[in-house]
Short mmCIF file of C-alpha atoms and ligand atoms in Angstrom, two decimals:
data_model
loop_
_atom_site.label_atom_id
_atom_site.label_comp_id
_atom_site.label_asym_id
_atom_site.label_seq_id
_atom_site.Cartn_x
_atom_site.Cartn_y
_atom_site.Cartn_z
CA MET A 1 139.21 95.74 -36.04
CA ASN A 2 137.31 96.91 -32.96
CA VAL A 3 139.13 97.26 -29.68
CA LEU A 4 137.97 98.21 -26.20
CA ILE A 5 140.70 100.04 -24.28
CA THR A 6 140.00 100.59 -20.60
CA GLY A 7 141.93 103.36 -18.86
CA VAL A 8 142.08 105.23 -22.18
CA ALA A 9 142.55 108.64 -20.54
CA GLY A 10 145.44 107.26 -18.51
CA PHE A 11 149.12 107.49 -19.41
CA ILE A 12 149.57 104.14 -21.15
CA GLY A 13 145.99 103.81 -22.45
CA PHE A 14 146.19 107.18 -24.20
CA HIS A 15 149.40 106.24 -26.03
CA VAL A 16 148.15 102.77 -26.99
CA ALA A 17 144.87 104.26 -28.30
CA ARG A 18 146.72 106.86 -30.34
CA ARG A 19 148.92 104.23 -31.90
CA LEU A 20 146.02 101.90 -32.78
CA LEU A 21 143.93 104.75 -34.22
CA GLN A 22 146.88 105.60 -36.47
CA GLY A 23 146.87 101.97 -37.58
CA GLY A 24 143.19 102.16 -38.60
CA TRP A 25 141.65 100.42 -35.58
CA LYS A 26 138.27 101.46 -34.23
CA VAL A 27 138.73 102.25 -30.54
CA LEU A 28 136.10 102.40 -27.84
CA GLY A 29 137.86 104.01 -24.91
CA LEU A 30 136.57 103.63 -21.37
CA ASP A 31 137.63 105.68 -18.36
CA SER A 32 136.06 107.00 -15.18
CA LEU A 33 138.34 110.09 -15.21
CA ASN A 34 138.69 109.76 -11.45
CA ASP A 35 140.64 112.30 -9.42
CA TYR A 36 143.46 110.07 -8.12
CA TYR A 37 145.58 112.61 -10.00
CA ASP A 38 144.56 115.82 -11.76
CA PRO A 39 141.66 114.91 -14.11
CA ALA A 40 142.61 117.94 -16.24
CA LEU A 41 145.57 115.91 -17.52
CA LYS A 42 143.26 112.99 -18.34
CA ARG A 43 140.88 115.36 -20.16
CA ALA A 44 143.80 116.87 -22.08
CA ARG A 45 144.86 113.41 -23.27
CA LEU A 46 141.26 112.65 -24.20
CA ALA A 47 140.98 115.90 -26.13
CA LEU A 48 143.69 114.62 -28.50
CA LEU A 49 141.86 111.34 -29.08
CA THR A 50 138.31 112.67 -29.47
CA PRO A 51 138.73 114.25 -32.96
CA GLU A 52 139.98 110.94 -34.41
CA PRO A 53 137.24 109.44 -36.61
CA GLY A 54 137.69 105.89 -35.25
CA PHE A 55 137.44 106.93 -31.61
CA ARG A 56 134.49 106.84 -29.22
CA PHE A 57 134.57 107.42 -25.47
CA VAL A 58 132.48 106.02 -22.65
CA GLY A 59 132.78 107.53 -19.17
CA THR A 60 132.11 104.45 -17.05
CA ASP A 61 133.47 103.09 -13.81
CA LEU A 62 134.77 99.53 -14.23
CA ALA A 63 133.22 98.58 -10.91
CA ASP A 64 129.72 99.55 -12.13
CA ARG A 65 128.49 96.05 -12.91
CA ALA A 66 125.27 97.02 -14.70
CA ALA A 67 127.04 99.60 -16.88
CA MET A 68 129.76 97.09 -17.79
CA GLU A 69 127.19 94.43 -18.66
CA SER A 70 125.34 96.78 -21.00
CA LEU A 71 128.63 97.93 -22.54
CA PHE A 72 129.55 94.37 -23.52
CA ALA A 73 125.94 93.58 -24.54
CA GLY A 74 125.80 96.56 -26.89
CA GLN A 75 128.82 95.92 -29.12
CA THR A 76 131.45 93.35 -30.02
CA PHE A 77 135.18 93.70 -29.68
CA ASP A 78 137.93 91.85 -31.56
CA ARG A 79 140.35 92.67 -28.77
CA VAL A 80 140.08 94.04 -25.23
CA ILE A 81 143.06 95.92 -23.78
CA HIS A 82 142.43 96.32 -20.08
CA LEU A 83 144.65 99.02 -18.60
CA ALA A 84 142.33 100.84 -16.19
CA ALA A 85 143.34 100.30 -12.59
CA GLN A 86 143.95 102.03 -9.34
CA ALA A 87 147.71 102.44 -9.69
CA GLY A 88 150.34 103.66 -7.24
CA VAL A 89 152.09 101.82 -4.44
CA ARG A 90 152.05 104.50 -1.76
CA TYR A 91 148.38 105.47 -2.16
CA SER A 92 147.41 101.83 -1.49
CA LEU A 93 148.33 102.41 2.15
CA GLU A 94 145.88 105.33 2.35
CA ASN A 95 142.94 104.04 0.36
CA PRO A 96 143.05 100.24 0.14
CA HIS A 97 139.40 99.91 -0.90
CA ALA A 98 140.00 101.79 -4.16
CA TYR A 99 142.38 98.99 -5.19
CA VAL A 100 139.93 96.20 -4.54
CA ASP A 101 137.10 98.08 -6.27
CA ALA A 102 139.02 98.86 -9.47
CA ASN A 103 141.60 96.09 -9.69
CA LEU A 104 139.48 93.16 -8.53
CA SER A 105 135.75 93.97 -8.85
CA GLY A 106 136.46 96.06 -11.96
CA LEU A 107 138.60 93.33 -13.49
CA LEU A 108 135.90 90.76 -12.79
CA ASN A 109 133.42 92.86 -14.77
CA VAL A 110 135.87 92.95 -17.68
CA LEU A 111 136.41 89.18 -17.47
CA GLU A 112 132.66 88.57 -17.39
CA GLY A 113 132.19 90.77 -20.46
CA CYS A 114 134.93 88.88 -22.27
CA ARG A 115 133.40 85.55 -21.26
CA VAL A 116 129.88 86.43 -22.40
CA GLN A 117 131.12 87.86 -25.67
CA GLN A 118 133.82 85.23 -26.21
CA VAL A 119 136.38 87.90 -26.93
CA ALA A 120 139.22 86.51 -29.08
CA HIS A 121 142.01 88.02 -26.94
CA LEU A 122 142.21 89.94 -23.68
CA VAL A 123 145.47 91.82 -23.08
CA TYR A 124 145.69 93.24 -19.58
CA ALA A 125 148.10 95.22 -17.40
CA SER A 126 149.94 93.60 -14.56
CA SER A 127 152.98 95.09 -12.89
CA SER A 128 156.62 94.53 -11.99
CA SER A 129 155.48 95.08 -8.40
CA VAL A 130 154.28 91.45 -8.30
CA TYR A 131 157.94 90.45 -7.82
CA GLY A 132 157.68 91.88 -4.29
CA LEU A 133 160.31 90.44 -1.94
CA ASN A 134 162.16 88.61 -4.75
CA THR A 135 165.88 89.37 -4.84
CA LYS A 136 167.06 87.29 -7.82
CA VAL A 137 167.56 89.55 -10.84
CA PRO A 138 166.66 89.98 -13.56
CA PHE A 139 163.05 89.16 -12.72
CA THR A 140 161.72 86.48 -15.03
CA GLU A 141 158.25 85.12 -15.63
CA THR A 142 159.42 81.73 -14.36
CA ASP A 143 160.03 83.19 -10.86
CA ALA A 144 157.52 82.56 -8.09
CA VAL A 145 155.69 85.78 -7.21
CA ASP A 146 154.02 84.95 -3.93
CA HIS A 147 155.31 87.74 -1.67
CA PRO A 148 153.91 91.16 -2.60
CA VAL A 149 154.91 94.07 -0.35
CA SER A 150 152.00 96.41 -1.11
CA LEU A 151 148.27 96.00 -1.51
CA TYR A 152 148.64 97.40 -5.03
CA ALA A 153 151.00 94.54 -5.90
CA ALA A 154 148.72 92.03 -4.21
CA THR A 155 145.77 93.14 -6.36
CA LYS A 156 147.89 92.95 -9.51
CA LYS A 157 149.01 89.41 -8.69
CA SER A 158 145.41 88.53 -7.79
CA GLY A 159 144.34 89.93 -11.16
CA GLU A 160 146.67 87.47 -12.88
CA LEU A 161 145.05 84.66 -10.88
CA LEU A 162 141.48 85.76 -11.59
CA THR A 163 142.31 85.97 -15.27
CA HIS A 164 143.91 82.53 -15.28
CA SER A 165 140.75 81.01 -13.84
CA TYR A 166 138.66 82.51 -16.68
CA SER A 167 141.21 81.41 -19.21
CA HIS A 168 141.06 77.87 -17.85
CA LEU A 169 137.31 77.65 -17.28
CA TYR A 170 136.04 79.43 -20.39
CA GLY A 171 138.97 79.19 -22.80
CA LEU A 172 139.45 82.97 -22.75
CA PRO A 173 142.76 83.75 -24.48
CA ALA A 174 144.54 86.19 -22.18
CA THR A 175 147.94 87.86 -22.15
CA GLY A 176 149.16 89.63 -19.01
CA LEU A 177 151.87 92.27 -19.31
CA ARG A 178 153.98 93.16 -16.29
CA PHE A 179 154.95 96.77 -16.98
CA PHE A 180 158.21 98.11 -15.52
CA THR A 181 158.32 101.83 -14.50
CA VAL A 182 156.96 103.53 -17.60
CA TYR A 183 157.98 107.15 -18.29
CA GLY A 184 157.70 109.69 -21.07
CA PRO A 185 155.45 112.47 -22.40
CA TRP A 186 151.94 112.59 -20.92
CA GLY A 187 153.19 110.61 -17.91
CA ARG A 188 151.65 110.27 -14.47
CA PRO A 189 151.99 113.15 -12.00
CA ASP A 190 152.23 110.70 -9.08
CA MET A 191 155.42 109.14 -10.50
CA ALA A 192 159.01 110.29 -10.03
CA PRO A 193 159.71 112.07 -13.37
CA ILE A 194 156.89 114.63 -13.04
CA LYS A 195 157.19 114.90 -9.25
CA PHE A 196 160.92 115.56 -9.57
CA ALA A 197 160.61 117.91 -12.57
CA ARG A 198 158.00 119.99 -10.74
CA ALA A 199 160.07 120.33 -7.58
CA ILE A 200 163.32 120.99 -9.45
CA CYS A 201 161.72 123.73 -11.57
CA ALA A 202 160.21 125.29 -8.44
CA GLY A 203 163.56 125.22 -6.62
CA GLU A 204 162.12 122.85 -4.04
CA PRO A 205 163.91 119.74 -2.70
CA ILE A 206 163.04 116.33 -4.13
CA ASP A 207 162.39 113.36 -1.85
CA VAL A 208 164.97 110.62 -2.51
CA TYR A 209 163.94 107.40 -0.83
CA ASN A 210 166.22 104.72 0.62
CA GLN A 211 169.01 107.34 0.59
CA GLY A 212 169.08 106.93 -3.22
CA GLU A 213 169.97 103.22 -2.98
CA MET A 214 167.30 102.16 -5.44
CA SER A 215 167.14 101.22 -9.09
CA ARG A 216 164.30 100.96 -11.56
CA ASP A 217 164.00 99.45 -15.00
CA PHE A 218 162.76 102.73 -16.55
CA THR A 219 160.95 101.96 -19.79
CA TYR A 220 160.07 104.59 -22.37
CA ILE A 221 156.41 104.77 -23.29
CA ASP A 222 156.91 104.17 -27.04
CA ASP A 223 158.66 100.87 -26.27
CA ILE A 224 155.76 99.87 -24.03
CA VAL A 225 153.27 100.70 -26.81
CA GLU A 226 155.27 98.58 -29.28
CA GLY A 227 155.13 95.70 -26.81
CA VAL A 228 151.37 95.99 -26.26
CA VAL A 229 150.63 96.25 -29.98
CA GLY A 230 153.07 93.41 -30.68
CA VAL A 231 151.13 90.88 -28.59
CA LEU A 232 147.65 91.78 -29.89
CA ASP A 233 147.76 89.25 -32.70
CA GLN A 234 149.78 86.69 -30.76
CA VAL A 235 146.69 85.01 -29.37
CA PRO A 236 147.64 82.39 -26.76
CA VAL A 237 146.49 78.85 -27.45
CA PRO A 238 145.93 76.03 -24.95
CA GLN A 239 149.02 73.92 -24.23
CA PRO A 240 147.66 70.54 -23.12
CA ASP A 241 151.18 69.21 -22.49
CA TRP A 242 152.04 71.98 -20.02
CA ILE A 243 152.28 70.74 -16.44
CA PRO A 244 152.67 73.05 -13.44
CA GLU A 245 155.68 71.28 -11.91
CA LEU A 246 157.78 71.55 -15.08
CA GLY A 247 156.28 74.31 -17.21
CA SER A 248 156.99 78.05 -16.98
CA ARG A 249 154.93 79.98 -14.45
CA GLY A 250 154.26 82.49 -17.22
CA GLN A 251 152.37 79.86 -19.22
CA SER A 252 149.59 77.35 -18.66
CA SER A 253 147.60 74.51 -20.15
CA ALA A 254 144.97 77.24 -20.64
CA PRO A 255 145.34 79.88 -23.40
CA TYR A 256 147.16 82.15 -21.00
CA ARG A 257 150.55 83.90 -21.08
CA ILE A 258 152.37 86.41 -18.92
CA PHE A 259 155.23 88.61 -20.08
CA ASN A 260 157.55 91.15 -18.54
CA ILE A 261 157.70 94.31 -20.56
CA GLY A 262 160.58 96.58 -19.65
CA ALA A 263 163.79 98.08 -21.00
CA GLY A 264 165.87 95.35 -19.34
CA GLN A 265 168.37 97.95 -18.09
CA PRO A 266 168.03 99.01 -14.47
CA VAL A 267 168.99 102.62 -13.74
CA GLY A 268 170.13 103.84 -10.33
CA LEU A 269 167.81 106.45 -8.84
CA LEU A 270 170.65 108.97 -8.50
CA ASP A 271 171.64 108.36 -12.15
CA PHE A 272 168.06 108.98 -13.18
CA ILE A 273 168.03 112.23 -11.21
CA GLN A 274 171.30 113.34 -12.84
CA THR A 275 169.87 112.63 -16.30
CA LEU A 276 166.81 114.70 -15.44
CA GLU A 277 169.01 117.51 -14.07
CA ARG A 278 170.92 117.56 -17.37
CA GLY A 279 167.65 117.58 -19.34
CA LEU A 280 166.22 120.46 -17.31
CA GLY A 281 169.55 122.27 -16.98
CA ILE A 282 168.95 122.70 -13.24
CA GLU A 283 170.56 120.98 -10.28
CA ALA A 284 168.21 119.26 -7.85
CA ARG A 285 168.17 119.83 -4.11
CA LYS A 286 167.85 116.40 -2.53
CA ASN A 287 166.05 115.41 0.61
CA PHE A 288 167.38 111.92 1.46
CA LEU A 289 164.79 109.76 3.21
CA PRO A 290 164.46 106.14 4.39
CA MET A 291 162.77 103.44 2.34
CA GLN A 292 159.00 103.92 2.03
CA PRO A 293 156.64 101.16 3.15
CA GLY A 294 155.44 99.15 0.17
CA ASP A 295 158.43 100.04 -2.02
CA VAL A 296 161.03 97.65 -3.41
CA ALA A 297 164.73 98.50 -3.73
CA ARG A 298 165.13 97.46 -7.34
CA THR A 299 163.40 96.19 -10.43
CA TRP A 300 164.95 94.65 -13.52
CA ALA A 301 163.04 92.88 -16.28
CA SER A 302 164.13 89.89 -18.27
CA THR A 303 162.27 90.37 -21.55
CA GLN A 304 163.58 87.29 -23.31
CA ALA A 305 160.16 85.63 -23.44
CA LEU A 306 158.53 88.63 -25.11
CA ARG A 307 161.49 88.99 -27.49
CA ASP A 308 161.19 85.34 -28.50
CA LEU A 309 157.48 85.76 -29.27
CA THR A 310 157.33 89.19 -30.90
CA GLY A 311 160.91 90.37 -31.50
CA PHE A 312 160.38 93.00 -28.77
CA SER A 313 163.44 95.23 -28.65
CA PRO A 314 163.32 98.50 -26.69
CA GLN A 315 164.71 101.37 -28.78
CA VAL A 316 164.75 104.44 -26.57
CA GLY A 317 167.64 104.91 -24.14
CA LEU A 318 167.38 106.94 -20.94
CA GLU A 319 169.08 110.14 -22.19
CA GLU A 320 166.81 110.34 -25.25
CA GLY A 321 163.70 109.35 -23.33
CA VAL A 322 164.28 111.91 -20.58
CA ALA A 323 164.95 114.62 -23.18
CA LYS A 324 161.60 113.85 -24.83
CA PHE A 325 159.87 113.83 -21.46
CA VAL A 326 161.40 117.21 -20.53
CA ALA A 327 160.36 118.75 -23.89
CA TRP A 328 156.76 117.66 -23.28
CA TYR A 329 156.82 118.71 -19.62
CA ARG A 330 158.01 122.21 -20.55
CA GLU A 331 155.37 122.60 -23.22
CA PHE A 332 152.46 121.21 -21.19
CA TYR A 333 153.14 122.74 -17.79
CA SER A 334 155.06 125.85 -18.94
CA PRO A 335 157.20 126.11 -15.80
CA THR A 336 158.72 129.55 -15.42
CA VAL A 337 162.32 128.27 -15.40
N1 LIG B 1 152.90 103.47 -15.52
C1 LIG B 1 153.62 102.48 -15.00
O1 LIG B 1 154.82 102.62 -14.76
C2 LIG B 1 152.97 101.15 -14.67
C3 LIG B 1 153.78 100.15 -14.12
C4 LIG B 1 153.20 98.92 -13.83
C5 LIG B 1 151.87 98.68 -14.10
N2 LIG B 1 151.10 99.67 -14.63
C6 LIG B 1 149.70 99.37 -14.91
O2 LIG B 1 149.38 99.82 -16.21
C7 LIG B 1 148.04 100.26 -16.27
C8 LIG B 1 147.97 101.68 -16.80
O3 LIG B 1 148.74 102.50 -15.95
P1 LIG B 1 148.94 104.06 -16.21
O4 LIG B 1 150.32 104.38 -15.79
O5 LIG B 1 148.46 104.42 -17.56
O6 LIG B 1 147.95 104.63 -15.08
P2 LIG B 1 146.91 105.82 -15.13
O7 LIG B 1 146.45 106.03 -13.73
O8 LIG B 1 147.49 106.99 -15.86
O9 LIG B 1 145.74 105.23 -16.02
C9 LIG B 1 144.71 104.44 -15.49
C10 LIG B 1 143.40 105.01 -15.98
O10 LIG B 1 142.37 104.16 -15.50
C11 LIG B 1 141.30 104.95 -15.04
N3 LIG B 1 140.60 104.23 -14.01
C12 LIG B 1 141.04 103.92 -12.77
N4 LIG B 1 140.10 103.26 -12.09
C13 LIG B 1 139.04 103.14 -12.92
C14 LIG B 1 137.77 102.55 -12.80
N5 LIG B 1 137.38 101.96 -11.64
N6 LIG B 1 136.91 102.61 -13.84
C15 LIG B 1 137.29 103.20 -15.01
N7 LIG B 1 138.50 103.79 -15.18
C16 LIG B 1 139.35 103.75 -14.14
C17 LIG B 1 141.92 106.23 -14.51
O11 LIG B 1 141.03 107.33 -14.55
C18 LIG B 1 143.11 106.42 -15.44
O12 LIG B 1 142.82 107.31 -16.49
C19 LIG B 1 147.49 100.10 -14.86
O13 LIG B 1 146.81 98.87 -14.81
C20 LIG B 1 148.72 100.07 -13.99
O14 LIG B 1 148.49 99.34 -12.80
C21 LIG B 1 151.63 100.90 -14.93
#
């Protein structure tokens, strides 16, 4: 089977590609290797994929319409896994245009490619951030998600809408996955685990937002990969009997589904920090700060819908996941302590 994975040099894309290559898939990986965070980390991930016989790489920007058209014209894909995006909540206050370019124009180019080629199944990344101002927990796919609190979240929600229109108009089978705070080896340097580990190892204070009164549904990367792989062959079909007033918001009359994908166990920020302190064997100095614009106080995934479809069952608890993250962090960054 041939799969196009966008964002292949990114945290999640790298792990998904590795897993599919092990399973005998042929992977064309796309990434622009942009410098939102250190491209050396992206190149290091890529260096592990490149020797694999089933792997090819294309260094293209999603927003480059001509390049994307020729990519889809030149080869066929059995599946498209679209993970490339401008991620990060806080950066969306500094550089809003990057979000529209990658997450909307870039997505449109992927949708067009899938339409022209009649791809059998598009699986794409959404985000827990679409739950925005919602306070009812756990977050479920049946909840309305109309109040994003960051431009990042707004583009992710818009991406779900753009995809639904293609699914409806052109019968494109599409599955959206709302990822909840993914962590683990080869993670993102703009996210808390690496930011904290760096500061703690350097003896510098860590910034703790909302005075620590926050929780996140931290989800270990291997569980995310299982979830992504698990939906690949669960191709959505049209549901002519579905009606908007009664049906789930995560479904449609079109071949379109949306799933949360998270551990389903929110962890307090201070508990997460303590677990990391234990893993590193160093106590953190904490700099307590107010809530950051664009952030939400808590996230918590209901994953019942995904469990019902695929048997999804996260396996890696926080202590084990953080230990694995720390082992990788120490090896990759070789901090002196
Ligand atoms: N990691 C999480 O906790 C999390 C949570 C919710 C949603 N997501 C979503 O999951 C997906 C993957 O996230 P990640 O954590 O692996 O992020 P990442 O930043 O590590 O990976 C994204 C990759 O996409 C590439 N990219 C960005 N813009 C591009 C463009 N215009 N053209 C081509 N390539 C481009 C980047 O170079 C990067 O390698 C994203 O869509 C993100 O929004 C992630």
